[in-house]
Amino acid sequence: CSGAFAGAFTEEEVLDKRDRAGERFGDALDAIAYRGEQQCGDHPVAAYFELHIEQGPILEAEDYVIGSVTGVQGMRWYEATVTGRDAHAGSTPMTMRADTLLAAASMIAAVSRVAQDHAPLGLGTVGLIENRPNSHNVVPGETFFTIDLRHPDDAVLAEMEKSLLTTLDSVAESGKVTLSIRQIWDAPAVPFDRRCIDIVTDSAREAGYTPREIVSGPGHDAAYLARITPTAMIFVPCRDGLSHNEAESITQAEAEAGANVLLGAILRADRVF
Amino acid sequence: CSGAFAGAFTEEEVLDKRDRAGERFGDALDAIAYRGEQQCGDHPVAAYFELHIEQGPILEAEDYVIGSVTGVQGMRWYEATVTGRDAHAGSTPMTMRADTLLAAASMIAAVSRVAQDHAPLGLGTVGLIENRPNSHNVVPGETFFTIDLRHPDDAVLAEMEKSLLTTLDSVAESGKVTLSIRQIWDAPAVPFDRRCIDIVTDSAREAGYTPREIVSGPGHDAAYLARITPTAMIFVPCRDGLSHNEAESITQAEAEAGANVLLGAILRADRVF
């Protein structure tokens, strides 16, 4: 586990993790004789390069074969609950409602707007919503939703959060509902090492590709390794941006390009670090 | 059943209705010896007055004891499905998304706006929403919701529908999603008889109340009886607008006021019809 190697978790925490069936990770390692002798984190590392599919649509859409990854973006997750008052849809005048889904709708629009206000790298998503009582003819009285904000620069991400929370408060007030919101996850941005990024870029050019600098949306082992050693990543396109899905697919030519750029990067890094 | 009496349903349809346990209405009537001799609809009716709690918040909020009901509003129900594309919230740029919840949010706002554009009697509600895959970090790819539009004037209701559908189409287009929408119920407005409305109003004044003209949100027996005889209704307030709920409550004074206005209306009607 790269998190234990880099000291983000202790070895014990990781060995004690259990899967949904209750099996302990350390026991499973022992069972397949994969638990080595070396102390976790002891292995010397001069630099770290990781090759991965993009898990997103940008390289494919813009017709690049190689992405030179500048870092992993920061991410903050929130849970929001809007509370108003259930009411009959047929007998409650519009002015006497405290409609939580209507207020949530404005809030969902605000999440997208704050991301667009920080284009092109800002991302804002409401992926999950639960509405109560969720009936055709009842004005909703409670609506829950999640917010996912991302940006590669933590300072900008903090600005996005501040601006969003101000907007949400004012939406709640004008909608005569109350908003309860809490941050449930904060994963800071991980900028990669500029020397390593340049090594990837140079290696790509040498292999005949024009690389596109790109920020990683998902986390990777590299996000942990970057804590302890100069790090960068190489992305290759994946069809339709799909990942963790049976339809995940890349071409042999893309795999070859990625492997060649990785080889070139390691050889270059060997002269630098 | 007032619907059978007024010819909206046949007697056979009504007798054949079954409850969720499968018991047939006609059999249940027989079992308690409530199935009379008279042919349904034969009983002569000169006019019809119905006393009911408002089942809404207006009289209580505006401090009226008597509502003189001018009719039952028209209602149209719709089901809308927005289809876009699931995408990773961390790796899909805002400009490459087809986010159905974001589009639905604009549509929900549009439903409220079209009602407010037809204030004070227009009503528009999105009560139910289902979002897929409904996961924290996935841009939604399919969102379903219901729409409930109401207005006491069918012509205005038709205008509301037309204006809303135009707006929803343009929201779908700019959101790069497709919208499939269908009307699942159309209950036309039922205007009551002006003579009967005036009789209720006069009776209320005579009893010492200032009546408020009001439109009924929910349907009532009166909505069927209005098909075959001059009809009006009297509303009295109910606490917090609650109905079909154990907390439903009115005061003795409100019940007395309603009964007195009903008595006065019947006595007046007897001189007119």
Coordinates of C-alpha atoms in Angstrom, one line a residue:
Chain A
C1 CA 0.0 0.0 0.0
S2 CA 1.5 3.3 -1.2
G3 CA -0.2 5.1 1.7
A4 CA 1.7 3.0 4.3
F5 CA 4.9 3.2 2.4
A6 CA 4.7 7.0 2.3
G7 CA 3.6 7.2 6.0
A8 CA 0.1 8.4 5.5
F9 CA -1.1 5.3 7.4
T10 CA 0.8 3.0 9.8
E11 CA 1.6 -0.5 8.7
E12 CA -0.7 -1.8 11.4
E13 CA -3.7 0.2 10.2
V14 CA -3.3 -1.2 6.7
L15 CA -2.7 -4.8 7.9
D16 CA -5.8 -4.6 10.0
K17 CA -8.1 -3.4 7.2
R18 CA -10.9 -5.9 6.5
D19 CA -13.0 -6.4 3.3
R20 CA -16.8 -6.6 3.3
A21 CA -16.6 -10.3 4.0
G22 CA -14.5 -9.5 7.2
E23 CA -11.2 -10.9 5.9
R24 CA -8.2 -9.1 7.3
F25 CA -5.7 -7.8 4.8
G26 CA -2.6 -9.0 6.8
D27 CA -4.0 -12.5 6.9
A28 CA -4.8 -12.5 3.2
L29 CA -1.2 -11.4 2.5
D30 CA 0.1 -14.2 4.6
A31 CA -2.2 -16.7 3.0
I32 CA -0.7 -16.0 -0.5
A33 CA 2.8 -15.6 0.9
Y34 CA 3.1 -12.0 -0.2
R35 CA 4.1 -10.6 3.1
G36 CA 7.7 -9.9 2.5
E37 CA 10.6 -9.4 4.9
Q38 CA 11.5 -5.8 4.2
Q39 CA 10.2 -3.1 6.6
C40 CA 7.5 -1.0 4.9
G41 CA 8.9 2.3 3.7
D42 CA 12.6 1.1 3.9
H43 CA 13.1 0.6 0.2
P44 CA 15.1 3.5 -1.1
V45 CA 13.3 5.6 -3.8
A46 CA 15.1 8.3 -5.9
A47 CA 12.0 9.4 -7.8
Y48 CA 8.6 7.9 -8.7
F49 CA 6.9 7.8 -12.1
E50 CA 3.4 6.2 -12.6
L51 CA 1.7 5.3 -15.9
H52 CA -2.1 5.2 -15.8
I53 CA -5.1 5.6 -18.1
E54 CA -6.6 9.0 -17.7
Q55 CA -9.9 7.7 -16.3
G56 CA -11.4 10.8 -17.9
P57 CA -12.3 12.1 -21.4
I58 CA -9.9 15.0 -22.0
L59 CA -7.0 13.3 -23.9
E60 CA -9.4 11.4 -26.2
A61 CA -11.6 14.5 -26.9
E62 CA -8.6 16.7 -27.6
D63 CA -6.7 14.0 -29.6
Y64 CA -3.6 13.6 -27.4
V65 CA -1.8 10.3 -26.8
I66 CA 0.2 11.4 -23.8
G67 CA -0.8 13.4 -20.7
S68 CA 2.0 14.9 -18.6
V69 CA 0.3 15.0 -15.2
T70 CA 1.0 18.1 -13.1
G71 CA -0.6 16.8 -9.9
V72 CA -3.7 15.5 -8.3
Q73 CA -6.5 18.0 -7.7
G74 CA -7.8 18.9 -4.2
M75 CA -11.3 17.6 -3.4
R76 CA -13.8 18.6 -0.7
W77 CA -17.0 16.7 -0.1
Y78 CA -20.1 18.1 1.7
E79 CA -23.5 16.8 2.8
A80 CA -26.3 19.3 2.8
T81 CA -29.8 18.9 4.3
V82 CA -32.5 21.5 3.5
T83 CA -35.4 21.6 5.9
G84 CA -38.7 23.3 5.1
R85 CA -42.3 22.2 5.5
D86 CA -44.4 19.5 3.8
A87 CA -47.5 21.0 2.3
H88 CA -50.3 20.0 0.0
A89 CA -49.5 20.9 -3.6
G90 CA -53.1 21.7 -4.4
S91 CA -54.0 24.0 -1.6
T92 CA -50.8 25.8 -0.6
P93 CA -50.2 29.1 -2.4
M94 CA -46.7 29.6 -3.8
T95 CA -46.0 32.4 -1.4
M96 CA -46.8 30.2 1.7
R97 CA -44.4 27.3 0.8
A98 CA -41.1 26.3 2.3
D99 CA -40.3 24.0 -0.7
T100 CA -36.9 22.3 0.0
L101 CA -36.6 20.7 -3.5
L102 CA -37.1 24.1 -5.1
A103 CA -34.4 25.6 -2.8
A104 CA -32.1 22.6 -3.5
A105 CA -32.6 23.1 -7.2
S106 CA -31.1 26.7 -6.8
M107 CA -28.3 25.3 -4.7
I108 CA -27.5 22.6 -7.4
A109 CA -27.3 25.4 -10.0
A110 CA -25.0 27.3 -7.6
V111 CA -22.6 24.4 -7.3
S112 CA -22.2 24.2 -11.1
R113 CA -21.9 28.0 -11.3
V114 CA -19.1 28.2 -8.8
A115 CA -17.2 25.6 -10.7
Q116 CA -17.8 27.5 -14.0
D117 CA -16.6 30.7 -12.3
H118 CA -13.3 28.9 -11.8
A119 CA -13.0 27.4 -15.3
P120 CA -11.4 25.4 -16.8
L121 CA -10.1 23.5 -13.8
G122 CA -12.8 24.0 -11.2
L123 CA -15.3 21.1 -10.8
G124 CA -18.5 21.1 -8.9
T125 CA -21.0 18.2 -8.8
V126 CA -24.2 17.2 -7.0
G127 CA -24.3 13.5 -7.6
L128 CA -26.7 12.3 -5.0
I129 CA -30.1 13.7 -3.9
E130 CA -32.8 12.3 -1.6
N131 CA -36.1 14.1 -1.3
R132 CA -38.9 13.7 1.3
P133 CA -41.7 12.8 1.4
N134 CA -41.1 12.4 -2.4
S135 CA -44.7 12.3 -3.5
H136 CA -46.4 13.7 -6.6
N137 CA -48.7 16.1 -4.8
V138 CA -46.8 17.1 -1.7
V139 CA -44.5 20.1 -1.6
P140 CA -41.2 18.6 -0.3
G141 CA -40.3 19.4 3.3
E142 CA -36.8 17.9 3.5
T143 CA -34.1 17.4 0.8
F144 CA -30.6 16.0 1.2
F145 CA -27.8 16.2 -1.3
T146 CA -24.1 15.9 -1.6
I147 CA -21.6 18.4 -3.1
D148 CA -18.2 17.5 -4.6
L149 CA -15.9 20.4 -5.2
R150 CA -12.4 20.0 -6.9
H151 CA -9.6 22.2 -8.0
P152 CA -5.8 21.6 -8.4
D153 CA -5.0 24.7 -6.3
D154 CA -6.1 24.4 -2.6
A155 CA -6.3 28.2 -2.3
V156 CA -8.7 28.4 -5.2
L157 CA -10.7 25.5 -3.8
A158 CA -11.0 27.4 -0.5
E159 CA -12.3 30.4 -2.5
M160 CA -14.8 28.2 -4.3
E161 CA -16.0 26.8 -0.9
K162 CA -16.4 30.3 0.6
S163 CA -18.2 31.7 -2.4
L164 CA -20.5 28.6 -2.6
L165 CA -21.4 28.7 1.1
T166 CA -22.3 32.4 0.9
T167 CA -24.6 31.7 -2.0
L168 CA -26.2 28.7 -0.4
D169 CA -27.0 30.7 2.7
S170 CA -28.7 33.3 0.7
V171 CA -30.7 30.8 -1.3
A172 CA -31.9 29.2 1.9
E173 CA -32.9 32.5 3.3
S174 CA -34.9 33.6 0.3
G175 CA -36.5 30.2 0.0
K176 CA -37.6 30.3 3.6
V177 CA -35.9 27.0 4.4
T178 CA -33.0 26.1 6.7
L179 CA -29.7 24.7 5.4
S180 CA -27.4 22.4 7.4
I181 CA -24.2 21.7 5.6
R182 CA -21.0 19.9 6.7
Q183 CA -17.8 19.0 5.1
I184 CA -17.3 15.2 5.2
W185 CA -13.9 14.9 3.3
D186 CA -11.0 17.2 2.5
A187 CA -8.3 15.8 0.3
P188 CA -5.7 18.5 -0.3
A189 CA -4.2 19.0 -3.8
V190 CA -1.0 17.2 -4.5
P191 CA 1.3 19.1 -6.9
F192 CA 3.9 16.9 -8.6
D193 CA 7.6 17.7 -8.8
R194 CA 8.3 20.2 -11.6
R195 CA 11.5 18.4 -12.6
C196 CA 9.7 15.1 -12.9
I197 CA 6.9 16.7 -14.9
D198 CA 9.5 18.2 -17.3
I199 CA 11.2 14.8 -17.6
V200 CA 7.8 13.2 -18.7
T201 CA 7.2 16.0 -21.1
D202 CA 10.7 15.8 -22.6
S203 CA 10.5 12.0 -22.8
A204 CA 7.1 12.3 -24.7
R205 CA 8.6 14.8 -27.2
E206 CA 11.6 12.5 -27.8
A207 CA 9.2 9.6 -28.5
G208 CA 7.4 11.8 -31.1
Y209 CA 4.3 12.8 -29.1
T210 CA 3.1 16.3 -28.2
P211 CA 2.1 15.9 -24.5
R212 CA -0.8 17.8 -22.9
E213 CA -0.3 18.9 -19.3
I214 CA -3.2 17.6 -17.3
V215 CA -4.4 17.4 -13.7
S216 CA -5.5 14.1 -12.4
G217 CA -9.1 13.9 -11.1
P218 CA -8.9 10.6 -9.2
G219 CA -6.2 9.9 -6.6
H220 CA -3.3 7.5 -7.4
D221 CA -0.4 5.8 -5.6
A222 CA 1.6 8.8 -6.9
A223 CA -0.4 11.1 -4.7
Y224 CA 1.1 9.3 -1.6
L225 CA 4.6 8.8 -3.1
A226 CA 4.8 12.6 -3.8
R227 CA 5.0 13.0 0.0
I228 CA 8.4 11.4 0.1
T229 CA 10.0 11.6 -3.3
P230 CA 10.0 13.6 -6.5
T231 CA 7.0 12.3 -8.4
A232 CA 5.1 12.6 -11.7
M233 CA 2.6 10.6 -13.8
I234 CA 2.0 9.8 -17.4
F235 CA -1.6 9.5 -18.7
V236 CA -2.8 7.7 -21.8
P237 CA -6.3 8.0 -23.2
C238 CA -9.1 5.6 -22.4
R239 CA -12.2 5.1 -24.5
D240 CA -15.1 7.4 -23.6
G241 CA -13.3 8.3 -20.4
L242 CA -14.5 5.0 -18.8
S243 CA -12.7 3.4 -15.9
H244 CA -13.6 0.8 -13.2
N245 CA -16.1 -0.5 -15.7
E246 CA -16.1 -3.6 -17.9
A247 CA -16.1 -1.3 -21.0
E248 CA -12.7 0.2 -19.9
S249 CA -10.5 0.1 -23.0
I250 CA -7.3 1.4 -24.5
T251 CA -5.6 0.6 -27.8
Q252 CA -2.3 -1.3 -28.1
A253 CA -0.8 1.8 -29.7
E254 CA -1.7 3.9 -26.6
A255 CA -0.3 1.3 -24.3
E256 CA 2.9 1.2 -26.3
A257 CA 3.2 5.0 -26.3
G258 CA 2.7 5.1 -22.5
A259 CA 5.3 2.4 -21.9
N260 CA 7.9 4.1 -24.2
V261 CA 7.4 7.5 -22.5
L262 CA 7.7 5.8 -19.0
L263 CA 10.9 4.1 -20.1
G264 CA 12.3 7.4 -21.4
A265 CA 11.4 9.2 -18.2
I266 CA 13.1 6.6 -16.0
L267 CA 16.3 6.8 -18.1
R268 CA 16.2 10.6 -17.9
A269 CA 15.5 10.6 -14.2
D270 CA 18.4 8.3 -13.6
R271 CA 20.7 11.1 -14.8
V272 CA 19.0 13.7 -12.6
F273 CA 18.2 12.0 -9.2
Chain B
C1 CA -70.5 7.7 -4.6
S2 CA -71.0 11.2 -6.0
G3 CA -69.2 10.3 -9.2
A4 CA -71.7 7.6 -10.0
F5 CA -74.7 9.8 -8.9
A6 CA -73.5 12.5 -11.3
G7 CA -72.8 10.0 -14.2
A8 CA -69.0 10.4 -14.2
F9 CA -68.8 6.6 -13.5
T10 CA -71.4 3.9 -14.1
E11 CA -72.9 2.2 -11.0
E12 CA -71.3 -1.1 -12.1
E13 CA -67.8 0.5 -12.2
V14 CA -68.2 1.7 -8.7
L15 CA -69.7 -1.5 -7.2
D16 CA -66.8 -3.5 -8.8
K17 CA -64.1 -1.4 -7.2
R18 CA -61.9 -3.3 -4.8
D19 CA -59.8 -2.2 -1.9
R20 CA -56.2 -3.2 -1.4
A21 CA -57.3 -6.3 0.4
G22 CA -59.4 -7.3 -2.6
E23 CA -62.8 -6.7 -1.1
R24 CA -65.4 -5.6 -3.6
F25 CA -67.3 -2.3 -2.8
G26 CA -70.7 -3.7 -3.8
D27 CA -70.2 -6.8 -1.5
A28 CA -69.2 -4.6 1.4
L29 CA -72.3 -2.4 0.9
D30 CA -74.5 -5.6 1.0
A31 CA -72.7 -6.9 4.1
I32 CA -73.7 -3.8 6.1
A33 CA -77.1 -3.6 4.4
Y34 CA -76.3 -0.1 3.0
R35 CA -77.2 -1.0 -0.5
G36 CA -80.6 0.8 -0.9
E37 CA -83.5 0.3 -3.3
Q38 CA -83.4 3.6 -5.1
Q39 CA -81.7 3.7 -8.6
C40 CA -78.4 5.6 -8.4
G41 CA -78.9 9.2 -9.7
D42 CA -82.7 9.1 -9.4
H43 CA -83.0 11.2 -6.3
P44 CA -84.1 14.7 -7.3
V45 CA -81.6 17.5 -6.5
A46 CA -82.5 21.2 -6.8
A47 CA -79.1 22.5 -5.7
Y48 CA -76.1 21.2 -3.8
F49 CA -74.1 22.8 -1.0
E50 CA -71.2 21.1 0.8
L51 CA -69.4 22.2 4.0
H52 CA -65.8 21.1 4.3
I53 CA -62.5 22.1 6.0
E54 CA -60.3 24.0 3.7
Q55 CA -57.5 21.4 3.7
G56 CA -55.2 24.3 3.1
P57 CA -53.6 27.2 5.0
I58 CA -55.3 30.3 3.5
L59 CA -58.3 31.0 5.7
E60 CA -56.3 30.5 8.9
A61 CA -53.4 32.6 7.6
E62 CA -55.7 35.5 6.6
D63 CA -57.9 35.2 9.6
Y64 CA -61.2 34.3 7.9
V65 CA -63.8 31.9 9.4
I66 CA -65.8 31.3 6.2
G67 CA -64.6 30.6 2.7
S68 CA -67.1 30.9 -0.1
V69 CA -65.7 28.4 -2.6
T70 CA -65.9 29.5 -6.3
G71 CA -64.9 26.2 -7.8
V72 CA -62.3 23.4 -7.9
Q73 CA -59.1 24.2 -9.8
G74 CA -58.0 22.3 -12.8
M75 CA -55.0 20.1 -12.4
R76 CA -52.5 18.5 -14.9
W77 CA -49.8 16.0 -13.9
Y78 CA -46.7 15.1 -15.9
E79 CA -43.8 12.7 -15.7
A80 CA -40.5 13.9 -17.0
T81 CA -37.3 11.9 -17.6
V82 CA -34.1 13.7 -18.4
T83 CA -31.4 11.6 -20.0
G84 CA -27.7 12.5 -20.3
R85 CA -24.5 10.7 -19.6
D86 CA -23.0 9.3 -16.3
A87 CA -19.5 10.7 -15.8
H88 CA -16.8 10.8 -13.2
A89 CA -17.1 13.9 -11.1
G90 CA -13.4 14.1 -10.7
S91 CA -12.2 13.8 -14.3
T92 CA -15.0 15.3 -16.4
P93 CA -14.6 19.0 -17.2
M94 CA -17.8 21.0 -16.7
T95 CA -18.0 21.7 -20.4
M96 CA -18.0 18.0 -21.3
R97 CA -20.9 17.0 -19.0
A98 CA -24.5 16.1 -19.8
D99 CA -25.6 16.4 -16.1
T100 CA -29.2 15.5 -15.8
L101 CA -29.7 16.6 -12.2
L102 CA -28.3 20.0 -13.1
A103 CA -30.7 20.2 -16.0
A104 CA -33.6 19.0 -13.8
A105 CA -32.7 21.7 -11.2
S106 CA -33.3 24.4 -13.9
M107 CA -36.5 22.6 -14.8
I108 CA -37.7 22.5 -11.2
A109 CA -37.1 26.3 -11.0
A110 CA -39.0 26.8 -14.2
V111 CA -42.1 24.9 -12.8
S112 CA -42.1 27.3 -9.8
R113 CA -41.6 30.3 -12.0
V114 CA -44.5 29.5 -14.4
A115 CA -46.8 29.3 -11.4
Q116 CA -45.5 32.6 -10.0
D117 CA -46.0 34.2 -13.4
H118 CA -49.7 33.3 -13.0
A119 CA -50.0 34.4 -9.4
P120 CA -51.9 34.3 -7.1
L121 CA -53.9 31.3 -8.3
G122 CA -51.3 29.4 -10.3
L123 CA -49.6 26.4 -8.6
G124 CA -46.6 24.4 -9.8
T125 CA -44.9 21.7 -7.8
V126 CA -42.2 19.1 -8.3
G127 CA -42.9 16.7 -5.4
L128 CA -41.0 13.6 -6.5
I129 CA -37.5 13.2 -7.9
E130 CA -35.4 10.1 -8.7
N131 CA -31.8 10.4 -9.7
R132 CA -29.4 7.9 -11.2
P133 CA -26.9 6.5 -10.4
N134 CA -27.3 8.8 -7.4
S135 CA -23.7 8.5 -6.2
H136 CA -21.5 11.2 -4.5
N137 CA -18.9 11.3 -7.2
V138 CA -20.8 10.5 -10.4
V139 CA -22.3 13.1 -12.6
P140 CA -25.9 12.0 -12.9
G141 CA -27.0 10.5 -16.2
E142 CA -30.7 10.1 -15.7
T143 CA -33.2 12.1 -13.6
F144 CA -36.9 11.5 -13.3
F145 CA -39.4 13.9 -11.7
T146 CA -43.1 14.7 -11.6
I147 CA -44.8 18.0 -12.3
D148 CA -48.2 19.1 -10.8
L149 CA -49.7 22.3 -12.4
R150 CA -53.0 23.8 -11.2
H151 CA -55.1 26.8 -11.9
P152 CA -58.9 27.4 -11.5
D153 CA -59.1 28.5 -15.2
D154 CA -58.5 25.8 -17.8
A155 CA -57.4 28.3 -20.4
V156 CA -54.8 29.8 -18.1
L157 CA -53.7 26.2 -17.1
A158 CA -53.2 25.5 -20.8
E159 CA -51.1 28.7 -21.2
M160 CA -49.0 27.6 -18.2
E161 CA -48.4 24.2 -19.8
K162 CA -47.4 25.7 -23.1
S163 CA -45.1 28.2 -21.5
L164 CA -43.5 25.5 -19.3
L165 CA -42.9 23.0 -22.1
T166 CA -41.2 25.6 -24.2
T167 CA -38.9 26.5 -21.3
L168 CA -38.1 22.9 -20.5
D169 CA -37.2 22.2 -24.1
S170 CA -34.8 25.0 -24.1
V171 CA -33.3 24.0 -20.8
A172 CA -32.7 20.5 -22.1
E173 CA -31.1 21.8 -25.3
S174 CA -28.7 24.1 -23.4
G175 CA -27.9 21.4 -20.9
K176 CA -27.1 18.9 -23.7
V177 CA -29.6 16.4 -22.3
T178 CA -32.8 15.0 -23.8
L179 CA -36.2 15.4 -22.1
S180 CA -39.1 13.0 -22.4
I181 CA -42.3 14.3 -20.8
R182 CA -45.8 13.0 -20.8
Q183 CA -49.1 14.2 -19.2
I184 CA -50.4 11.5 -17.0
W185 CA -53.6 13.2 -15.6
D186 CA -55.8 16.1 -16.7
A187 CA -58.6 17.1 -14.3
P188 CA -60.4 20.1 -15.8
A189 CA -61.4 23.0 -13.6
V190 CA -65.0 22.9 -12.1
P191 CA -66.4 26.4 -11.7
F192 CA -69.3 26.5 -9.3
D193 CA -72.7 28.1 -9.9
R194 CA -72.6 31.9 -9.4
R195 CA -76.0 32.0 -7.8
C196 CA -75.0 29.3 -5.3
I197 CA -71.7 31.1 -4.5
D198 CA -73.7 34.3 -3.9
I199 CA -76.1 32.4 -1.6
V200 CA -73.2 31.2 0.5
T201 CA -71.7 34.7 0.6
D202 CA -75.0 36.2 1.6
S203 CA -75.6 33.6 4.2
A204 CA -72.2 34.1 5.7
R205 CA -72.7 37.9 6.0
E206 CA -76.1 37.4 7.6
A207 CA -74.5 35.2 10.2
G208 CA -72.0 37.9 10.9
Y209 CA -68.9 36.7 9.0
T210 CA -66.9 38.3 6.2
P211 CA -66.5 35.5 3.8
R212 CA -63.4 35.1 1.6
E213 CA -63.9 33.8 -2.0
I214 CA -61.5 30.9 -2.4
V215 CA -60.8 28.1 -4.9
S216 CA -60.6 24.5 -3.7
G217 CA -57.3 22.7 -4.3
P218 CA -58.5 19.2 -3.6
G219 CA -61.5 17.7 -5.4
H220 CA -64.8 17.1 -3.5
D221 CA -68.2 15.5 -4.0
A222 CA -69.3 19.0 -5.1
A223 CA -67.0 18.7 -8.2
Y224 CA -69.1 15.8 -9.4
L225 CA -72.5 17.2 -8.3
A226 CA -71.7 20.5 -10.2
R227 CA -72.1 18.4 -13.4
I228 CA -75.8 17.9 -12.8
T229 CA -77.1 20.7 -10.4
P230 CA -76.2 24.2 -9.2
T231 CA -73.5 23.8 -6.7
A232 CA -71.3 25.6 -4.2
M233 CA -69.2 24.9 -1.1
I234 CA -68.4 26.4 2.3
F235 CA -64.9 26.1 3.7
V236 CA -63.9 26.5 7.3
P237 CA -60.3 26.8 8.5
C238 CA -58.3 23.8 9.7
R239 CA -55.2 24.1 11.9
D240 CA -52.0 24.5 10.0
G241 CA -53.8 23.5 6.8
L242 CA -53.5 19.9 7.8
S243 CA -55.9 17.2 6.5
H244 CA -56.0 13.4 6.1
N245 CA -53.6 13.4 9.1
E246 CA -54.2 12.6 12.8
A247 CA -53.3 16.2 13.6
E248 CA -56.3 17.5 11.6
S249 CA -58.2 19.9 13.8
I250 CA -60.8 22.6 13.8
T251 CA -62.4 24.6 16.7
Q252 CA -66.0 24.1 17.9
A253 CA -66.6 27.8 17.0
E254 CA -65.4 27.1 13.4
A255 CA -67.6 24.1 13.1
E256 CA -70.6 26.1 14.4
A257 CA -69.9 28.9 12.0
G258 CA -69.8 26.5 9.0
A259 CA -73.0 24.7 10.1
N260 CA -74.8 28.0 10.5
V261 CA -73.7 29.3 7.1
L262 CA -74.8 26.0 5.5
L263 CA -78.2 26.2 7.2
G264 CA -78.6 29.7 6.0
A265 CA -77.6 28.8 2.4
I266 CA -80.1 25.9 2.3
L267 CA -82.9 28.1 3.5
R268 CA -82.0 30.8 0.9
A269 CA -81.6 28.2 -1.9
D270 CA -85.0 26.9 -1.1
R271 CA -86.5 30.2 -2.2
V272 CA -84.4 30.3 -5.4
F273 CA -84.3 26.8 -6.9

